GROMACS .gro file of C-alpha atoms in nm:
model
  211
    1VAL     CA    1  15.359   7.622   7.776
    2ASP     CA    2  15.528   7.830   7.539
    3GLY     CA    3  15.434   7.853   7.122
    4MET     CA    4  15.751   7.558   7.154
    5GLY     CA    5  15.559   7.326   7.312
    6ASN     CA    6  15.780   7.395   7.684
    7VAL     CA    7  15.730   7.395   8.051
    8VAL     CA    8  15.668   7.788   8.142
    9PHE     CA    9  15.499   7.751   8.542
   10GLU     CA   10  15.388   7.367   8.649
   11ARG     CA   11  15.270   7.305   9.026
   12LYS     CA   12  15.086   7.030   9.129
   13LEU     CA   13  14.864   6.945   9.385
   14SER     CA   14  15.065   6.723   9.664
   15THR     CA   15  14.902   6.300   9.708
   16ALA     CA   16  14.805   6.413  10.073
   17ALA     CA   17  14.571   6.700   9.969
   18VAL     CA   18  14.400   6.513   9.677
   19ARG     CA   19  14.377   6.219   9.919
   20ALA     CA   20  14.232   6.485  10.218
   21ALA     CA   21  13.979   6.624   9.891
   22GLU     CA   22  13.844   6.287   9.840
   23ASP     CA   23  13.791   6.221  10.230
   24LEU     CA   24  13.554   6.578  10.223
   25VAL     CA   25  13.427   6.514   9.867
   26ALA     CA   26  13.280   6.153  10.056
   27GLU     CA   27  13.156   6.320  10.343
   28PHE     CA   28  12.956   6.518  10.159
   29ASP     CA   29  12.851   6.381   9.850
   30VAL     CA   30  12.939   6.602   9.644
   31SER     CA   31  13.140   6.529   9.272
   32ILE     CA   32  13.499   6.591   9.244
   33VAL     CA   33  13.667   6.576   8.882
   34GLY     CA   34  14.101   6.593   8.896
   35TYR     CA   35  14.288   6.790   8.597
   36ASP     CA   36  14.607   6.683   8.473
   37GLY     CA   37  14.624   6.887   8.237
   38ASP     CA   38  14.362   6.907   7.893
   39ASP     CA   39  14.271   6.506   8.114
   40LEU     CA   40  13.993   6.506   8.298
   41TYR     CA   41  13.903   6.227   8.616
   42THR     CA   42  13.653   6.156   8.799
   43THR     CA   43  13.528   5.894   9.042
   44ARG     CA   44  13.189   5.930   8.930
   45ARG     CA   45  13.056   6.063   8.641
   46THR     CA   46  12.769   6.219   8.830
   47GLU     CA   47  12.506   6.430   8.581
   48VAL     CA   48  12.753   6.782   8.721
   49VAL     CA   49  12.979   6.584   8.593
   50ARG     CA   50  12.896   6.516   8.240
   51SER     CA   51  12.781   6.880   8.233
   52LEU     CA   52  13.187   6.985   8.195
   53SER     CA   53  13.183   6.824   7.890
   54GLU     CA   54  12.748   6.898   7.719
   55VAL     CA   55  12.745   7.256   7.877
   56TYR     CA   56  13.100   7.430   7.963
   57GLY     CA   57  13.309   7.215   7.672
   58GLU     CA   58  13.542   7.062   7.868
   59PRO     CA   59  13.698   6.734   7.734
   60THR     CA   60  13.495   6.379   7.799
   61VAL     CA   61  13.528   6.319   8.202
   62GLN     CA   62  13.754   5.992   8.237
   63LEU     CA   63  13.664   5.716   8.454
   64ILE     CA   64  13.909   5.662   8.696
   65ALA     CA   65  13.909   5.312   8.762
   66LYS     CA   66  14.087   5.141   8.553
   67ASP     CA   67  14.411   4.900   8.511
   68GLU     CA   68  14.729   5.121   8.461
   69GLU     CA   69  15.048   4.994   8.456
   70ASN     CA   70  15.332   5.061   8.745
   71ASP     CA   71  15.663   4.925   8.770
   72ASN     CA   72  15.580   4.665   8.511
   73ASN     CA   73  15.251   4.538   8.698
   74SER     CA   74  14.898   4.639   8.671
   75ALA     CA   75  14.761   4.789   8.945
   76MET     CA   76  14.377   4.887   8.923
   77ILE     CA   77  14.333   5.214   9.099
   78ASN     CA   78  14.002   5.389   9.274
   79TYR     CA   79  14.089   5.717   9.382
   80LEU     CA   80  14.256   6.006   9.241
   81ALA     CA   81  14.485   6.038   9.508
   82GLU     CA   82  14.705   5.706   9.318
   83TYR     CA   83  14.661   5.889   8.997
   84LYS     CA   84  15.076   5.943   8.887
   85GLY     CA   85  15.090   6.134   8.699
   86GLY     CA   86  14.939   6.431   8.968
   87MET     CA   87  14.664   6.647   8.921
   88HIS     CA   88  14.704   7.021   8.908
   89LYS     CA   89  14.286   7.129   9.067
   90LEU     CA   90  14.037   6.951   9.233
   91LEU     CA   91  13.690   7.101   9.098
   92LEU     CA   92  13.451   6.993   9.325
   93MET     CA   93  13.104   7.013   9.231
   94ASP     CA   94  12.718   7.015   9.311
   95GLU     CA   95  12.370   7.169   9.172
   96ASP     CA   96  12.270   7.226   9.534
   97LEU     CA   97  12.439   7.518   9.619
   98GLU     CA   98  12.377   7.601  10.043
   99LYS     CA   99  12.493   7.250  10.021
  100LEU     CA  100  12.869   7.372   9.839
  101ALA     CA  101  12.862   7.706  10.121
  102ARG     CA  102  12.842   7.457  10.429
  103PHE     CA  103  13.136   7.252  10.204
  104ARG     CA  104  13.332   7.547  10.168
  105PRO     CA  105  13.475   7.680  10.424
  106ARG     CA  106  13.553   7.227  10.491
  107LEU     CA  107  13.744   7.283  10.184
  108GLU     CA  108  13.895   7.645  10.291
  109LEU     CA  109  14.050   7.462  10.621
  110LEU     CA  110  14.176   7.139  10.530
  111ALA     CA  111  14.365   7.350  10.182
  112SER     CA  112  14.547   7.596  10.486
  113LYS     CA  113  14.688   7.265  10.574
  114ASN     CA  114  14.808   7.114  10.264
  115GLY     CA  115  14.993   7.374  10.035
  116ALA     CA  116  14.714   7.425   9.863
  117THR     CA  117  14.431   7.741   9.795
  118VAL     CA  118  14.072   7.740   9.762
  119THR     CA  119  13.875   8.003   9.460
  120GLN     CA  120  13.560   7.980   9.206
  121ALA     CA  121  13.413   8.053   8.913
  122ILE     CA  122  13.099   7.948   8.852
  123PRO     CA  123  12.840   7.892   9.155
  124THR     CA  124  12.796   7.562   9.129
  125MET     CA  125  13.196   7.466   9.117
  126LEU     CA  126  13.494   7.455   9.384
  127GLU     CA  127  13.849   7.499   9.232
  128LEU     CA  128  14.122   7.324   9.479
  129LEU     CA  129  14.442   7.424   9.272
  130PRO     CA  130  14.815   7.472   9.480
  131GLU     CA  131  14.902   7.745   9.701
  132GLY     CA  132  15.068   8.023   9.464
  133CYS     CA  133  14.863   7.952   9.215
  134SER     CA  134  14.585   8.059   8.979
  135LYS     CA  135  14.402   8.223   8.679
  136GLY     CA  136  14.676   8.585   8.755
  137HIS     CA  137  14.951   8.430   8.801
  138GLY     CA  138  14.912   8.221   8.529
  139VAL     CA  139  14.817   8.519   8.292
  140LYS     CA  140  15.198   8.672   8.482
  141LYS     CA  141  15.408   8.366   8.299
  142LEU     CA  142  15.238   8.353   8.051
  143CYS     CA  143  15.295   8.769   7.960
  144GLU     CA  144  15.627   8.710   8.096
  145ALA     CA  145  15.700   8.411   7.797
  146LEU     CA  146  15.533   8.639   7.584
  147GLY     CA  147  15.754   8.953   7.654
  148VAL     CA  148  15.410   9.197   7.747
  149ASN     CA  149  15.422   9.343   8.036
  150VAL     CA  150  15.136   9.300   8.213
  151SER     CA  151  15.069   9.656   8.382
  152ASP     CA  152  15.096   9.824   8.094
  153GLU     CA  153  15.010   9.659   7.806
  154LEU     CA  154  14.725   9.403   7.958
  155LEU     CA  155  14.410   9.466   7.908
  156ALA     CA  156  14.182   9.152   8.089
  157LEU     CA  157  13.818   9.132   8.146
  158GLY     CA  158  13.636   8.854   8.362
  159ASP     CA  159  13.342   8.814   8.578
  160ALA     CA  160  13.393   8.555   8.896
  161GLU     CA  161  13.639   8.501   9.180
  162ASN     CA  162  13.928   8.342   9.016
  163ASP     CA  163  13.959   8.616   8.766
  164ALA     CA  164  14.010   8.923   9.067
  165GLY     CA  165  14.396   8.901   9.100
  166MET     CA  166  14.378   8.880   8.674
  167LEU     CA  167  14.172   9.227   8.721
  168GLU     CA  168  14.364   9.374   8.989
  169ASP     CA  169  14.729   9.294   8.742
  170ALA     CA  170  14.662   9.393   8.423
  171ALA     CA  171  14.720   9.767   8.311
  172ILE     CA  172  14.316   9.776   8.196
  173GLY     CA  173  14.154   9.549   8.421
  174VAL     CA  174  13.747   9.525   8.274
  175ALA     CA  175  13.452   9.361   8.480
  176VAL     CA  176  13.132   9.303   8.246
  177GLY     CA  177  12.812   9.360   8.401
  178ASN     CA  178  12.706   9.026   8.544
  179ALA     CA  179  13.013   8.961   8.711
  180CYS     CA  180  13.061   8.907   9.092
  181PRO     CA  181  13.095   9.157   9.364
  182MET     CA  182  13.516   8.986   9.412
  183ALA     CA  183  13.538   9.016   9.031
  184MET     CA  184  13.399   9.410   9.072
  185ASP     CA  185  13.580   9.560   9.390
  186ALA     CA  186  13.900   9.453   9.143
  187ALA     CA  187  13.858   9.620   8.825
  188ASP     CA  188  13.910   9.926   8.708
  189PHE     CA  189  13.566   9.968   8.525
  190ILE     CA  190  13.249   9.777   8.501
  191MET     CA  191  13.065   9.720   8.149
  192ARG     CA  192  12.695   9.756   8.158
  193GLU     CA  193  12.655   9.429   7.960
  194CYS     CA  194  12.678   9.105   8.081
  195HIS     CA  195  12.853   8.818   7.899
  196GLU     CA  196  12.575   8.711   7.666
  197GLU     CA  197  12.542   9.071   7.580
  198GLY     CA  198  12.858   9.053   7.431
  199GLY     CA  199  13.069   9.280   7.765
  200ALA     CA  200  13.320   9.154   7.617
  201GLY     CA  201  13.353   9.213   7.250
  202LEU     CA  202  13.222   9.644   7.350
  203ALA     CA  203  13.488   9.619   7.621
  204MET     CA  204  13.811   9.522   7.338
  205GLU     CA  205  13.643   9.775   7.100
  206LEU     CA  206  13.650  10.082   7.400
  207PHE     CA  207  13.954   9.992   7.505
  208GLY     CA  208  14.102   9.984   7.143
  209PHE     CA  209  14.113   9.699   6.998
  210ASP     CA  210  13.951   9.486   6.739
  211ALA     CA  211  13.696   9.301   6.842
   0.00000   0.00000   0.00000
């Protein structure tokens, strides 16, 4: 969305992709959160789901099971796939990293069959996105709207797998010291300092920005 409130780019997951993800979530007993813009929905408010707002500062996750007006009739919906607004992305979450590692290949297979893609920002969370969507693509669209040349003018900083494309495309891509291997491989420069040690601010000072 640009400064005037106009949608610059938007793509949502297919209903089939969301439904298949919910079936897989039930099989593995992991948590799921769907994003419709700034509105977050889940079918179970588990501890890891609550951490999105309590730890990471995301909006409060709402339970999807509610009365929704549809063709002037009230219908009870119990699954994210039934939400008529559609989902921009899904988070698949669990504190058990070994379980999530077993879950990921199945999710990637599901994505390949449903026009979607999988990435990761936090060890306890996988993301299911529409094919062609990524943080890097979103940054490109934002820069187009702002008149910024990505390959000549953009300084990008990151630490996670989902930052890799953005770091590759930027004029200068910087990974902080605690970045994952994929982010480090994509970066032009790797800071010794991690995020908590002010690595991002030091990078902006190093490359000519006011921190």
